[in-house]
Coordinates of C-alpha atoms in Angstrom, one line a residue:
Chain A
M1 CA 127.9 84.8 93.1
I2 CA 125.3 86.6 90.9
E3 CA 127.1 87.4 87.4
R4 CA 127.1 90.9 85.5
S5 CA 124.8 89.1 83.3
E6 CA 121.9 88.1 85.8
I7 CA 122.1 92.2 86.9
E8 CA 121.6 93.2 83.3
K9 CA 118.9 90.8 83.2
L10 CA 116.7 91.7 86.4
G11 CA 117.1 95.5 84.5
I12 CA 115.6 94.4 81.0
L13 CA 112.3 92.1 82.8
S14 CA 112.0 94.9 86.1
R15 CA 112.2 97.5 83.0
I16 CA 114.8 100.2 85.1
A17 CA 118.0 100.8 82.6
L18 CA 121.3 100.6 84.3
S19 CA 124.2 102.4 83.6
E20 CA 127.4 100.7 83.7
E21 CA 128.7 102.1 87.0
E22 CA 125.5 100.8 88.5
K23 CA 125.5 97.7 87.7
D24 CA 129.1 97.0 89.4
A25 CA 127.3 98.4 92.3
F26 CA 124.6 96.0 92.0
V27 CA 126.6 93.0 91.6
K28 CA 128.2 93.8 94.8
E29 CA 125.4 94.4 97.2
I30 CA 122.9 92.4 95.9
D31 CA 125.5 89.3 96.1
S32 CA 125.6 90.5 99.8
I33 CA 122.1 90.6 100.6
L34 CA 121.6 87.1 98.9
T35 CA 124.2 85.5 100.4
Y36 CA 122.9 86.9 103.8
V37 CA 118.7 86.0 102.2
G38 CA 120.5 82.4 100.8
R39 CA 120.1 81.2 104.7
V40 CA 116.4 80.1 104.0
K41 CA 117.9 77.3 100.8
D42 CA 119.2 75.2 103.9
A43 CA 116.5 76.6 107.1
P44 CA 115.4 73.1 107.6
L45 CA 111.0 72.7 107.7
S46 CA 110.0 70.8 111.1
G47 CA 106.8 70.3 111.6
S48 CA 103.8 72.1 110.9
Q49 CA 103.9 75.0 108.6
S50 CA 99.9 75.3 108.1
A51 CA 99.3 78.4 110.5
S52 CA 97.1 79.6 107.5
M53 CA 95.0 82.7 107.7
V54 CA 93.6 82.8 104.4
S55 CA 89.5 83.5 104.2
D56 CA 87.2 84.3 101.3
V57 CA 87.0 87.8 101.7
F58 CA 85.2 88.8 98.5
R59 CA 81.5 90.6 98.6
E60 CA 79.0 90.2 96.1
D61 CA 79.4 93.1 92.8
G62 CA 77.1 95.9 93.6
E63 CA 77.1 99.3 94.8
P64 CA 79.3 101.0 91.9
H65 CA 80.0 105.0 92.6
E66 CA 78.4 107.4 90.1
T67 CA 79.7 106.8 86.3
G68 CA 82.7 109.5 86.0
L69 CA 82.8 110.6 89.8
F70 CA 86.6 110.3 89.1
T71 CA 87.0 110.6 85.4
E72 CA 88.5 114.3 85.4
R73 CA 90.6 113.5 88.7
I74 CA 92.3 110.4 87.3
V75 CA 92.8 111.6 83.5
T76 CA 94.3 115.6 84.7
G77 CA 97.2 113.1 86.4
M78 CA 98.0 110.7 83.4
P79 CA 101.3 112.4 81.6
S80 CA 99.2 112.2 78.3
R81 CA 95.8 112.7 77.6
E82 CA 93.0 113.4 74.4
G83 CA 89.6 114.4 75.7
N84 CA 88.9 111.8 78.3
Y85 CA 91.1 108.9 76.7
L86 CA 94.9 107.8 77.5
K87 CA 97.7 108.8 75.2
V88 CA 100.5 106.0 74.9
K89 CA 102.8 105.2 72.1
K90 CA 102.0 102.4 69.4
I91 CA 102.6 99.2 70.8
L92 CA 102.6 96.4 67.9
P93 CA 105.7 98.2 65.7
S94 CA 103.9 98.7 61.8
Chain B
M1 CA 101.2 130.7 125.1
I2 CA 100.2 126.9 124.5
D3 CA 101.9 123.8 126.4
I4 CA 102.4 122.1 123.6
H5 CA 105.4 120.4 124.4
N6 CA 102.6 118.3 127.5
L7 CA 99.5 118.5 125.3
T8 CA 97.5 115.2 124.7
I9 CA 94.8 115.0 122.7
R10 CA 92.6 114.3 125.7
K11 CA 94.4 117.3 126.7
A12 CA 93.8 119.4 124.2
H13 CA 90.3 118.7 123.5
N14 CA 89.3 119.4 127.1
A15 CA 90.7 123.0 126.9
M16 CA 89.3 123.6 123.3
K17 CA 86.3 122.7 125.3
R18 CA 86.3 125.0 127.4
K19 CA 87.5 127.6 125.7
E20 CA 91.1 127.8 126.9
F21 CA 92.3 128.3 123.7
S22 CA 90.6 127.5 119.9
A23 CA 91.6 125.1 117.4
L24 CA 93.5 128.2 115.1
D25 CA 95.4 129.3 118.0
L26 CA 96.5 125.5 118.3
V27 CA 97.5 125.6 114.4
K28 CA 99.1 129.3 114.8
Q29 CA 101.4 127.9 117.4
Y30 CA 102.2 124.6 115.3
H31 CA 103.1 126.5 112.4
A32 CA 105.2 128.8 114.2
V33 CA 107.3 125.8 115.2
I34 CA 107.0 124.2 112.0
A35 CA 108.7 127.6 110.8
E36 CA 111.4 127.5 113.8
K37 CA 111.9 124.1 113.1
N38 CA 111.7 122.3 109.8
P39 CA 114.3 124.4 107.7
S40 CA 116.8 122.4 110.3
I41 CA 115.2 119.1 111.0
H42 CA 113.4 118.8 107.5
A43 CA 110.3 116.6 108.9
L44 CA 107.8 118.1 106.4
L45 CA 107.5 117.7 103.1
E46 CA 105.0 120.6 102.6
V47 CA 102.8 122.3 104.9
F48 CA 99.1 122.7 103.9
E49 CA 98.3 126.0 103.2
D50 CA 94.6 125.9 104.4
G51 CA 95.5 124.8 108.3
E52 CA 94.2 128.0 109.7
A53 CA 90.8 127.1 107.5
Q54 CA 90.5 123.3 108.9
A55 CA 91.1 125.2 112.6
L56 CA 88.3 127.5 112.1
R57 CA 86.0 124.9 111.1
A58 CA 86.7 123.0 114.1
D59 CA 86.1 126.0 116.1
T60 CA 82.9 126.2 114.5
E61 CA 82.2 122.5 115.3
F62 CA 82.8 123.7 119.2
A63 CA 80.8 126.5 119.3
G64 CA 78.2 124.5 117.9
G65 CA 78.8 121.9 120.3
T66 CA 79.1 118.7 117.9
A67 CA 82.8 118.1 118.4
T68 CA 83.9 114.8 118.9
L69 CA 87.7 114.0 120.8
L70 CA 89.5 114.1 117.7
T71 CA 87.9 117.2 116.2
G72 CA 90.2 120.2 116.0
I73 CA 93.2 118.1 116.7
P74 CA 96.2 118.8 114.2
I75 CA 97.8 115.6 112.3
V76 CA 100.4 115.2 109.8
T77 CA 100.1 112.0 107.6
K78 CA 103.5 110.7 105.9
D79 CA 103.7 110.8 102.5
N80 CA 102.4 108.0 101.2
I81 CA 98.6 108.2 102.4
L82 CA 96.1 109.4 100.0
I83 CA 94.6 112.8 101.3
E84 CA 92.5 113.7 98.3
G85 CA 93.3 116.8 96.6
R86 CA 96.5 117.2 98.3
K87 CA 100.0 116.2 96.6
A88 CA 101.2 112.6 97.7
S89 CA 104.4 111.3 96.2
A90 CA 105.9 108.9 98.7
A91 CA 108.9 111.0 98.5
S92 CA 109.8 109.6 95.1
K93 CA 110.6 111.8 92.3
I94 CA 108.1 109.5 89.9
L95 CA 105.2 111.0 91.9
E96 CA 106.8 114.3 92.3
N97 CA 103.7 116.2 90.7
F98 CA 101.0 113.7 92.3
V99 CA 97.4 114.9 93.9
A100 CA 95.5 111.9 95.4
P101 CA 92.2 111.5 93.2
Y102 CA 90.5 110.5 96.5
D103 CA 90.3 109.7 100.5
S104 CA 92.6 106.6 101.8
T105 CA 89.8 105.6 104.5
A106 CA 92.4 106.3 107.0
A107 CA 91.8 110.3 105.9
A108 CA 88.0 110.0 105.6
K109 CA 87.9 108.1 108.9
L110 CA 90.4 111.2 109.9
R111 CA 88.1 114.0 108.5
K112 CA 85.0 113.1 110.0
E113 CA 85.9 113.3 113.1
G114 CA 87.3 117.0 112.3
V115 CA 90.5 116.7 112.5
I116 CA 93.2 119.5 111.3
F117 CA 96.2 118.1 108.5
L118 CA 98.5 120.1 108.9
G119 CA 101.4 118.5 106.4
R120 CA 102.7 116.0 105.1
T121 CA 106.0 114.2 106.3
N122 CA 109.3 113.0 104.8
M123 CA 110.1 109.4 104.7
D124 CA 112.5 106.6 102.5
E125 CA 110.9 106.7 99.4
F126 CA 108.5 104.2 99.0
A127 CA 109.3 103.6 102.7
M128 CA 112.3 101.4 101.6
G129 CA 114.3 102.2 103.9
G130 CA 115.2 102.8 108.1
S131 CA 116.7 106.2 108.3
T132 CA 115.0 108.6 106.1
E133 CA 118.1 109.2 104.0
N134 CA 116.4 107.4 100.5
S135 CA 114.0 110.2 100.1
A136 CA 114.3 112.3 96.8
Y137 CA 113.8 115.8 98.8
G138 CA 115.9 115.2 101.0
I139 CA 117.1 113.9 104.7
T140 CA 115.4 114.1 108.1
R141 CA 117.3 115.0 110.8
N142 CA 116.7 113.4 114.2
P143 CA 115.8 116.2 117.2
H144 CA 117.0 114.7 120.0
D145 CA 120.6 115.3 117.7
I146 CA 120.6 116.8 114.5
S147 CA 123.7 114.5 113.1
K148 CA 121.6 111.4 113.6
V149 CA 118.7 109.8 111.6
P150 CA 115.4 109.9 112.4
G151 CA 114.6 106.2 111.6
G152 CA 112.5 105.3 109.1
S153 CA 110.8 105.0 106.9
S154 CA 108.2 107.5 108.9
G155 CA 111.6 109.7 110.3
G156 CA 109.6 112.4 109.0
S157 CA 106.3 111.9 110.9
A158 CA 107.9 110.9 114.5
A159 CA 110.5 113.6 113.4
A160 CA 107.9 116.2 113.2
L161 CA 105.8 115.0 116.6
V162 CA 109.3 115.5 118.2
M163 CA 109.9 118.7 117.5
G164 CA 107.0 119.7 118.2
G165 CA 105.6 120.6 115.1
T166 CA 102.2 118.4 115.1
L167 CA 100.1 117.1 118.0
V168 CA 100.0 113.3 116.6
A169 CA 101.2 111.9 113.4
L170 CA 100.6 108.6 111.3
G171 CA 103.1 106.3 109.5
S172 CA 103.3 102.9 108.1
D173 CA 104.7 100.1 109.2
T174 CA 106.3 97.2 106.3
G175 CA 109.0 95.8 108.7
G176 CA 109.3 98.7 111.4
S177 CA 108.7 101.8 109.9
V178 CA 106.8 103.3 112.6
R179 CA 108.4 101.2 115.4
Q180 CA 111.7 102.4 114.8
P181 CA 111.7 106.2 114.4
A182 CA 109.6 106.4 117.0
S183 CA 112.3 104.2 119.0
F184 CA 115.0 106.6 117.5
C185 CA 112.7 109.8 118.7
G186 CA 111.9 109.1 121.9
C187 CA 107.8 107.9 121.7
V188 CA 105.4 105.5 120.5
G189 CA 104.4 103.6 117.8
L190 CA 102.1 101.5 117.0
K191 CA 101.9 98.7 113.9
P192 CA 98.4 97.4 114.4
T193 CA 97.5 93.6 113.7
Y194 CA 97.4 93.0 109.8
G195 CA 94.0 93.9 108.4
A196 CA 93.1 96.0 111.4
I197 CA 93.2 99.5 109.5
S198 CA 91.9 99.4 106.3
R199 CA 95.3 100.2 103.8
H200 CA 92.5 102.0 101.2
G201 CA 94.9 104.6 99.8
L202 CA 97.8 103.8 101.3
M203 CA 100.5 103.8 98.9
A204 CA 101.0 99.4 98.7
M205 CA 105.2 98.2 99.0
G206 CA 104.8 94.8 100.5
S207 CA 100.8 93.8 100.6
S208 CA 100.9 91.4 103.3
L209 CA 103.2 93.3 105.9
D210 CA 101.6 96.6 105.5
Q211 CA 100.2 98.8 107.8
I212 CA 98.7 102.5 108.8
G213 CA 100.0 103.5 112.3
P214 CA 100.1 106.0 114.8
I215 CA 102.9 107.9 116.0
T216 CA 102.1 109.8 119.2
K217 CA 103.6 111.1 122.3
T218 CA 101.5 108.8 124.8
V219 CA 100.2 105.4 124.9
E220 CA 96.6 107.1 125.1
D221 CA 96.8 109.3 122.3
A222 CA 98.0 106.3 120.3
E223 CA 94.8 104.3 121.4
I224 CA 92.1 107.0 120.4
L225 CA 93.6 107.1 116.9
F226 CA 94.0 103.1 116.5
T227 CA 90.5 103.3 117.9
A228 CA 89.2 106.4 115.6
L229 CA 91.1 103.8 112.4
H230 CA 90.4 100.7 113.0
G231 CA 87.6 97.9 111.6
T232 CA 86.6 96.0 108.3
D233 CA 86.4 98.1 105.4
A234 CA 84.7 97.2 102.2
M235 CA 87.6 98.9 100.3
D236 CA 89.9 96.5 101.5
S237 CA 89.9 92.9 101.1
T238 CA 92.3 92.0 103.9
S239 CA 91.2 94.5 106.6
F240 CA 89.4 92.7 109.3
Y241 CA 88.7 93.4 112.8
P242 CA 86.6 91.1 114.8
K243 CA 83.3 92.8 116.5
E244 CA 84.2 90.6 120.3
I245 CA 88.3 91.3 121.9
K246 CA 89.0 89.3 124.7
A247 CA 89.2 91.3 127.9
V248 CA 92.8 92.8 129.1
P249 CA 94.5 90.2 131.7
Q250 CA 94.2 91.1 135.0
K251 CA 98.2 90.1 136.3
F252 CA 100.4 89.9 132.8
R253 CA 102.4 87.6 132.1
V254 CA 105.3 88.6 130.3
G255 CA 107.6 86.3 127.6
V256 CA 111.2 87.1 127.1
P257 CA 112.9 85.5 124.3
R258 CA 116.3 85.3 125.7
A259 CA 117.9 83.7 123.1
M260 CA 117.9 86.9 120.6
M261 CA 119.2 88.8 123.1
N262 CA 122.8 87.1 123.1
M263 CA 122.9 88.4 119.2
E264 CA 125.4 90.0 117.9
G265 CA 125.4 93.6 117.1
L266 CA 122.7 94.4 120.1
D267 CA 124.5 97.0 121.7
S268 CA 125.4 97.0 125.4
E269 CA 123.4 100.0 126.6
V270 CA 120.8 98.7 124.6
K271 CA 120.6 95.3 126.3
K272 CA 121.6 97.1 130.1
N273 CA 118.3 99.0 129.3
F274 CA 116.4 96.3 128.2
D275 CA 117.2 94.0 131.5
E276 CA 116.2 97.2 133.3
S277 CA 112.9 97.5 131.5
I278 CA 112.6 93.8 132.7
E279 CA 113.0 94.1 136.3
K280 CA 111.2 97.5 136.2
L281 CA 107.8 95.2 134.5
S282 CA 108.4 92.4 137.3
K283 CA 108.2 95.4 140.1
L284 CA 104.8 96.0 138.3
G285 CA 103.6 93.0 139.2
C286 CA 104.2 91.6 135.6
E287 CA 105.4 87.4 135.8
I288 CA 108.6 87.9 133.5
V289 CA 109.0 84.4 131.3
D290 CA 111.7 82.7 129.4
I291 CA 110.3 81.3 125.7
E292 CA 111.7 80.0 122.6
L293 CA 111.4 80.9 119.4
P294 CA 112.9 78.2 117.2
N295 CA 112.6 79.8 113.8
I296 CA 113.2 83.5 114.8
D297 CA 117.1 83.2 113.4
N298 CA 115.4 83.0 110.1
A299 CA 112.6 86.1 110.1
L300 CA 115.3 89.1 108.7
A301 CA 116.5 86.7 105.7
V302 CA 112.3 85.4 105.2
Y303 CA 111.6 89.2 105.4
Y304 CA 114.1 90.6 103.1
I305 CA 112.7 87.6 100.1
V306 CA 108.7 88.2 100.5
M307 CA 109.0 92.1 101.0
P308 CA 111.1 92.9 97.4
A309 CA 109.4 90.4 95.9
E310 CA 106.1 92.2 96.9
V311 CA 107.7 95.5 96.0
S312 CA 108.7 93.9 92.5
S313 CA 105.4 93.0 91.9
N314 CA 103.1 96.6 93.5
L315 CA 105.8 98.6 91.9
A316 CA 105.4 97.6 88.4
R317 CA 102.4 100.3 88.3
F318 CA 105.0 102.9 87.7
D319 CA 105.5 103.0 84.2
G320 CA 105.1 106.7 83.2
V321 CA 102.2 106.1 81.2
K322 CA 99.1 105.7 83.8
Y323 CA 100.4 109.1 86.2
G324 CA 103.3 110.1 87.1
Y325 CA 107.0 111.0 86.0
H326 CA 106.9 110.1 82.4
A327 CA 110.8 110.0 80.3
E328 CA 110.1 110.1 77.0
G329 CA 112.4 107.4 74.6
K330 CA 112.4 106.2 71.3
D331 CA 109.7 103.7 71.5
L332 CA 107.1 102.9 74.8
M333 CA 110.0 100.4 76.3
E334 CA 112.6 102.8 76.3
D335 CA 109.8 104.9 77.7
Y336 CA 109.5 102.3 80.7
L337 CA 113.4 102.0 81.4
H338 CA 113.8 105.5 81.4
T339 CA 110.9 106.6 83.4
R340 CA 112.3 104.0 85.9
R341 CA 115.6 104.6 85.9
E342 CA 115.2 108.4 86.7
G343 CA 111.7 108.2 88.3
F344 CA 113.2 105.6 91.2
G345 CA 116.1 106.1 93.3
P346 CA 119.0 103.4 94.5
E347 CA 117.5 102.1 97.0
V348 CA 113.7 101.4 95.1
R349 CA 115.7 100.1 92.2
R350 CA 118.5 97.5 94.3
R351 CA 114.9 96.2 95.9
I352 CA 112.8 95.8 92.8
L353 CA 115.8 93.9 91.0
L354 CA 116.3 91.8 93.9
G355 CA 112.2 90.8 94.0
T356 CA 113.0 90.3 90.3
Y357 CA 115.3 87.9 91.2
V358 CA 113.5 85.9 93.7
L359 CA 110.4 85.8 91.8
S360 CA 112.2 84.3 88.5
S361 CA 111.8 81.5 87.2
G362 CA 114.5 78.9 89.1
Y363 CA 115.1 80.8 92.1
Y364 CA 111.6 81.0 93.1
D365 CA 111.3 77.3 94.9
A366 CA 114.4 77.9 96.4
Y367 CA 114.2 81.9 97.8
Y368 CA 110.5 82.7 97.5
G369 CA 108.6 79.6 98.2
K370 CA 110.9 78.4 100.7
A371 CA 111.0 82.1 102.6
N372 CA 106.8 81.4 102.5
A373 CA 107.2 77.9 104.0
L374 CA 109.1 79.5 106.9
R375 CA 106.8 82.8 107.5
N376 CA 104.7 79.5 108.7
L377 CA 106.7 78.1 111.1
I378 CA 107.5 81.5 112.7
R379 CA 103.9 82.2 112.7
K380 CA 103.3 79.3 114.4
D381 CA 106.0 79.7 116.8
F382 CA 104.4 83.4 118.0
A383 CA 101.2 81.9 118.2
D384 CA 103.0 78.7 120.7
A385 CA 104.4 81.5 122.2
L386 CA 101.3 83.0 122.8
N387 CA 99.5 80.2 124.1
Q388 CA 101.5 81.0 127.5
V389 CA 102.4 84.5 127.2
D390 CA 100.0 87.4 127.3
V391 CA 102.9 89.4 125.6
I392 CA 106.2 89.1 124.6
V393 CA 108.9 91.8 124.9
T394 CA 112.3 93.3 123.3
P395 CA 113.9 96.2 122.7
T396 CA 112.5 98.0 119.5
T397 CA 116.3 98.3 117.9
P398 CA 119.7 96.7 118.5
T399 CA 121.5 100.2 118.5
P400 CA 119.7 103.9 119.5
A401 CA 119.8 105.7 116.4
F402 CA 122.5 105.7 114.6
A403 CA 124.9 109.0 112.4
I404 CA 123.8 109.9 108.7
G405 CA 125.2 108.4 106.4
E406 CA 126.7 105.9 108.6
K407 CA 125.3 102.6 107.0
S408 CA 123.8 104.3 103.9
H409 CA 126.6 102.8 102.0
D410 CA 125.9 99.6 103.1
P411 CA 122.4 98.2 102.4
L412 CA 122.6 94.7 104.1
S413 CA 123.8 96.7 107.2
M414 CA 120.7 99.0 107.1
Y415 CA 118.7 95.8 106.9
L416 CA 120.1 94.1 109.8
A417 CA 118.8 97.2 111.9
D418 CA 115.6 95.6 111.7
I419 CA 115.8 92.4 113.5
F420 CA 114.1 93.3 116.5
T421 CA 110.1 95.0 114.3
V422 CA 110.6 92.5 111.4
P423 CA 109.0 89.5 113.4
A424 CA 105.6 91.4 114.1
N425 CA 104.8 92.1 110.4
I426 CA 105.8 88.1 109.4
A427 CA 103.8 87.2 112.0
G428 CA 100.7 89.5 111.5
N429 CA 100.7 90.6 115.3
P430 CA 100.4 94.1 116.4
A431 CA 103.3 95.7 118.6
I432 CA 103.8 98.9 120.1
S433 CA 106.9 100.7 120.9
V434 CA 107.6 103.2 123.6
P435 CA 110.5 105.2 125.4
S436 CA 112.0 102.9 127.7
G437 CA 115.3 105.2 128.4
F438 CA 118.3 106.9 127.2
G439 CA 121.6 106.1 126.1
G440 CA 124.3 106.6 123.3
E441 CA 127.1 109.8 123.3
G442 CA 126.0 112.1 126.6
G443 CA 123.1 109.8 126.8
R444 CA 120.9 111.8 124.6
L445 CA 119.2 109.1 122.3
P446 CA 116.3 107.7 123.1
L447 CA 116.2 103.9 123.7
G448 CA 113.0 101.8 123.2
I449 CA 111.0 98.9 124.3
Q450 CA 108.7 96.5 122.5
F451 CA 105.8 94.8 123.4
F452 CA 104.7 92.4 120.6
G453 CA 100.4 90.8 121.7
R454 CA 98.6 88.5 120.2
S455 CA 96.8 89.3 116.9
Y456 CA 93.7 92.0 117.6
E457 CA 94.6 92.3 121.2
E458 CA 95.7 96.0 120.6
N459 CA 93.8 96.4 124.1
A460 CA 96.4 94.5 126.0
L461 CA 99.2 96.2 124.4
F462 CA 98.0 99.9 125.5
A463 CA 97.3 98.3 128.7
I464 CA 100.6 96.7 129.3
A465 CA 102.6 99.8 128.0
K466 CA 100.7 102.5 129.8
K467 CA 101.5 100.4 133.2
F468 CA 105.5 100.6 131.5
L469 CA 105.2 104.4 131.2
G470 CA 103.5 104.9 134.6
E471 CA 100.6 106.6 132.3
D472 CA 97.6 107.5 133.8
S473 CA 94.1 108.3 132.0
D474 CA 94.5 111.4 131.0
G475 CA 98.1 110.5 129.5
E476 CA 100.0 112.0 131.9
N477 CA 103.0 110.4 133.2
S478 CA 103.5 109.8 136.9

């Protein structure tokens, strides 16, 4: 059974504030989902597991787009700007 | 009046070429249907204002003899596919006023062909859901019965098509989000092979699972869109399509995973319709073969571990700093906490928490590590089965469209409805859903059948789906 304190910790880790009611609802819902998906823990891993499709897909660096092509469009979408800079709150405490 | 009910891409193209109607006539007619039906169905979040201007450009192409098969073809796109200069919100409050700074590769390819972007369609927020009830902008209703869901998460695209509001539509499919709404609304939905269509400019949900796919009235329309959209793209390192594709088999060997047909929760009408569909395939000359998929029972659990894990990582970018909704707190941490609380709906928050849990140290090996090992076994099961048969067939969904509100308070019951569609995303193979009849109350709810093929053999899926529907090369049902 997932604990209420674990839900609170997940909220902090994932940067989502949770109301008290919501914590109660998530304990119940997430517990029922975890009980279902928890079946993988007991599933046997017989035979070969290597059906990997991994291949190298990186290209050489090069062919950049023209500098500044997207700047205005992207800066316009920022919640807070100063000139062409993204404006954020102070990160380090003074 | 244009007979839009029976219109296909090829018919519209031929008619515009012969000047029987213009692209402008076509757009005006779709606009009229949308004005009449969208208020009750709520399939479209926005009808683009420049539809008629786009149509005039298409008509110029026809007049100048430069029109391609897709020129002047009206299309609606799911709200998570970027079209430069237009809003794309993924039906989330966190992106309410987000304007796409660039074209997705899919949109760029369609733009080059001269399609007409009619509007953007409603969806479950960030493509999370199977009913289009998780939109921040209201629910979409099933045009066959407005008390029922249209399916999801691409429910708006399927509903817009079936209500007659567009000629074709695009959706995205992470665990069935193109095929399940196609089944619930009675149309065709293709989930291409993983990587076959570039995902550059598709908002990421589960990056090892997501694919863009067409939602259309006929198999041929899906094929035409797939042909236009597929291909390796330098902007998406996961995209790939081989140059040579195996020829379509003359006589299809069709595999049936019998054990799956005895699962709990499979509606008796769906089962009966499926058995009839198998009978029909047999009469059409297909060889029916029973197959085993030894690890299929774990596919849904694997999906509901891998997907939320990827969701929690992908949605970390929505922090109220770089773009989108921003809630003001006393410090940066509070900005994050409140932006993400207010900006995301309950299902998105639930999946982020779940994904954070399965990825956290102490649980990682037991859940995410184990799920990935099982995923490889499931992939191998499909590869083995598809050595014996050309395609595998199942129902698309275990029930017809359910009632609005029926599952919205029980997330697990909603997840269990994905049982037949999730395996194609887990394994990466292509799958197509096509209409197979009707069921439900009064026999008016569409049912669907799903063909699942070898990777990069979409051509085989189109061939057998056309055979099943009796569709000739003009997209007509005989």
